[in-house]
Every structure is written in structure tokens, then in C-alpha cells.
Amino acid sequence: MIPRTRTADALRGSRSGAAVGAVAAAAVLALATGCGSGSDTSGVRATSRPVKDTGITAEPGERFTLTVGQNASTREYWYLVDPEPDGSVLLSRGQVYAAASGGGAGAGGRLTFTFEAKGKGTTQFTLLHCTFTTCQGNNASLPPATTGPSAMPTTAAAPPAQAPERITYTVTVR
């Protein structure tokens, strides 16, 4: 997410500002996934993994990313939830959101989670996918207070609430 500044706010109101914002978002995504030069002086590049590849093998020091679609305008968010990885085996290196290029208001974007293999062993972590019908209180910064389905809608024509999607990953560091 690009921090709000006077310059950024001024640019948001112009067409050239949209282009600058798209370029900045792409640069942030490149840095988060280990592409390009960034402030990380370790020289370690991250490997992008398919989200549905839940069995991951890595070497100590290796970084990998998982990228998912996210759209705040439809209250669609992803969270790293319990069980979080064992820190002696795998560290979460954070997440970075990049808005869709050329997308207007409500277009959504991509959220990239970065992890680093630390020491030998096996650990698990879970990503929780919440939509407005599956989690209560979900927002960009905090996971929902419950992992159960949201309350039933008040109209009889609405479909029943569903449980949120949970993807649990098993990471083995050799």
C-alpha cells in the first residue's frame, strides 16, 4: 500500500497520478517478491509458489511468496492465522498489496505473502480467505474475531452463510 502523503494525494487526482500510482504499486510488488533492487541486502530472491501448492519444501535461507487476489471494495481479504509457522523453521516476512494496474475504483489487486525458511524441520501455517458473507468483522488490518460463518442474512431470499476458505500449508525445510 502506498502511504498517504500530500504528494501522493495530489497525484491521485490526475491521470498522470494514476500512472505514477500504478508504477509505484508495481515497484512495491517487485520488491516484495524479491525482484529488482530493494532495501533487503541479503541478496535472497523469493520464489513465487502456486497458492494451491500446500506442500512446500525449501532450503534454509530460501524465500518464497504466495500471491492471492484481494478486493477491499467487496470486503474480500486474506489473513495469516493460527496455526502460524514455527519461527525456528519458517518466518513470515510480511505482506504487500498491489492494486490492479489500470483498474478503477473497486478493481481490487493482489496481496503477496513472503516467507523465509530458517532452520531444518517441518511447520504449518494457514491463510484464511474472508468475503463479506463468510467472516464477521473482516477488514484489511485485522483478522475476523470468528472463523465461523457470518450471521444469517435478514432476508429470506439470501443464501445461507458459508464457512471461510482456509488453506493450510505444510513447509519442510531440509
mmCIF file of C-alpha atoms in Angstrom, residues 29-87:
data_model
loop_
_atom_site.group_PDB
_atom_site.id
_atom_site.type_symbol
_atom_site.label_atom_id
_atom_site.label_comp_id
_atom_site.label_asym_id
_atom_site.label_seq_id
_atom_site.Cartn_x
_atom_site.Cartn_y
_atom_site.Cartn_z
ATOM 1 C CA LEU A 29 5.191 -5.767 -5.658
ATOM 2 C CA ALA A 30 8.568 -6.353 -7.327
ATOM 3 C CA LEU A 31 10.378 -5.548 -4.098
ATOM 4 C CA ALA A 32 8.072 -7.784 -2.069
ATOM 5 C CA THR A 33 8.623 -10.744 -4.349
ATOM 6 C CA GLY A 34 12.381 -10.325 -4.451
ATOM 7 C CA CYS A 35 12.614 -8.894 -7.945
ATOM 8 C CA GLY A 36 14.591 -5.769 -8.576
ATOM 9 C CA SER A 37 16.804 -3.969 -6.127
ATOM 10 C CA GLY A 38 15.384 -3.182 -2.731
ATOM 11 C CA SER A 39 16.358 -2.432 0.817
ATOM 12 C CA ASP A 40 16.935 -6.126 1.550
ATOM 13 C CA THR A 41 20.703 -6.505 1.465
ATOM 14 C CA SER A 42 20.647 -10.297 1.950
ATOM 15 C CA GLY A 43 20.570 -10.824 -1.818
ATOM 16 C CA VAL A 44 17.948 -13.551 -1.329
ATOM 17 C CA ARG A 45 15.333 -13.709 -4.069
ATOM 18 C CA ALA A 46 11.848 -15.026 -3.421
ATOM 19 C CA THR A 47 10.284 -17.790 -5.492
ATOM 20 C CA SER A 48 6.606 -17.422 -6.298
ATOM 21 C CA ARG A 49 4.620 -20.528 -5.339
ATOM 22 C CA PRO A 50 1.144 -21.507 -6.558
ATOM 23 C CA VAL A 51 -1.429 -20.825 -3.824
ATOM 24 C CA LYS A 52 -2.912 -24.316 -4.134
ATOM 25 C CA ASP A 53 0.544 -25.963 -3.696
ATOM 26 C CA THR A 54 0.135 -26.728 0.023
ATOM 27 C CA GLY A 55 3.205 -28.946 0.406
ATOM 28 C CA ILE A 56 6.337 -26.802 0.161
ATOM 29 C CA THR A 57 9.962 -27.903 0.505
ATOM 30 C CA ALA A 58 12.649 -25.265 0.982
ATOM 31 C CA GLU A 59 16.294 -24.843 1.913
ATOM 32 C CA PRO A 60 17.432 -22.695 4.874
ATOM 33 C CA GLY A 61 17.582 -19.049 3.763
ATOM 34 C CA GLU A 62 15.211 -19.586 0.832
ATOM 35 C CA ARG A 63 12.327 -17.131 0.451
ATOM 36 C CA PHE A 64 9.032 -17.842 -1.240
ATOM 37 C CA THR A 65 5.831 -15.931 -1.869
ATOM 38 C CA LEU A 66 2.146 -16.747 -2.150
ATOM 39 C CA THR A 67 0.017 -14.226 -4.069
ATOM 40 C CA VAL A 68 -3.781 -14.033 -3.817
ATOM 41 C CA GLY A 69 -6.466 -11.744 -5.197
ATOM 42 C CA GLN A 70 -7.927 -9.246 -2.727
ATOM 43 C CA ASN A 71 -10.602 -6.575 -3.104
ATOM 44 C CA ALA A 72 -11.426 -4.220 -0.236
ATOM 45 C CA SER A 73 -14.414 -2.774 -2.065
ATOM 46 C CA THR A 74 -16.151 -6.164 -1.856
ATOM 47 C CA ARG A 75 -14.750 -6.888 1.632
ATOM 48 C CA GLU A 76 -12.594 -9.735 0.317
ATOM 49 C CA TYR A 77 -9.447 -10.178 2.432
ATOM 50 C CA TRP A 78 -6.777 -12.761 3.185
ATOM 51 C CA TYR A 79 -5.112 -13.242 6.592
ATOM 52 C CA LEU A 80 -2.268 -15.286 8.044
ATOM 53 C CA VAL A 81 -3.954 -17.012 11.016
ATOM 54 C CA ASP A 82 -3.261 -19.780 13.534
ATOM 55 C CA PRO A 83 -1.518 -22.017 13.194
ATOM 56 C CA GLU A 84 1.224 -19.565 12.297
ATOM 57 C CA PRO A 85 4.578 -21.109 11.354
ATOM 58 C CA ASP A 86 7.143 -22.246 13.931
ATOM 59 C CA GLY A 87 9.634 -19.336 13.922
#
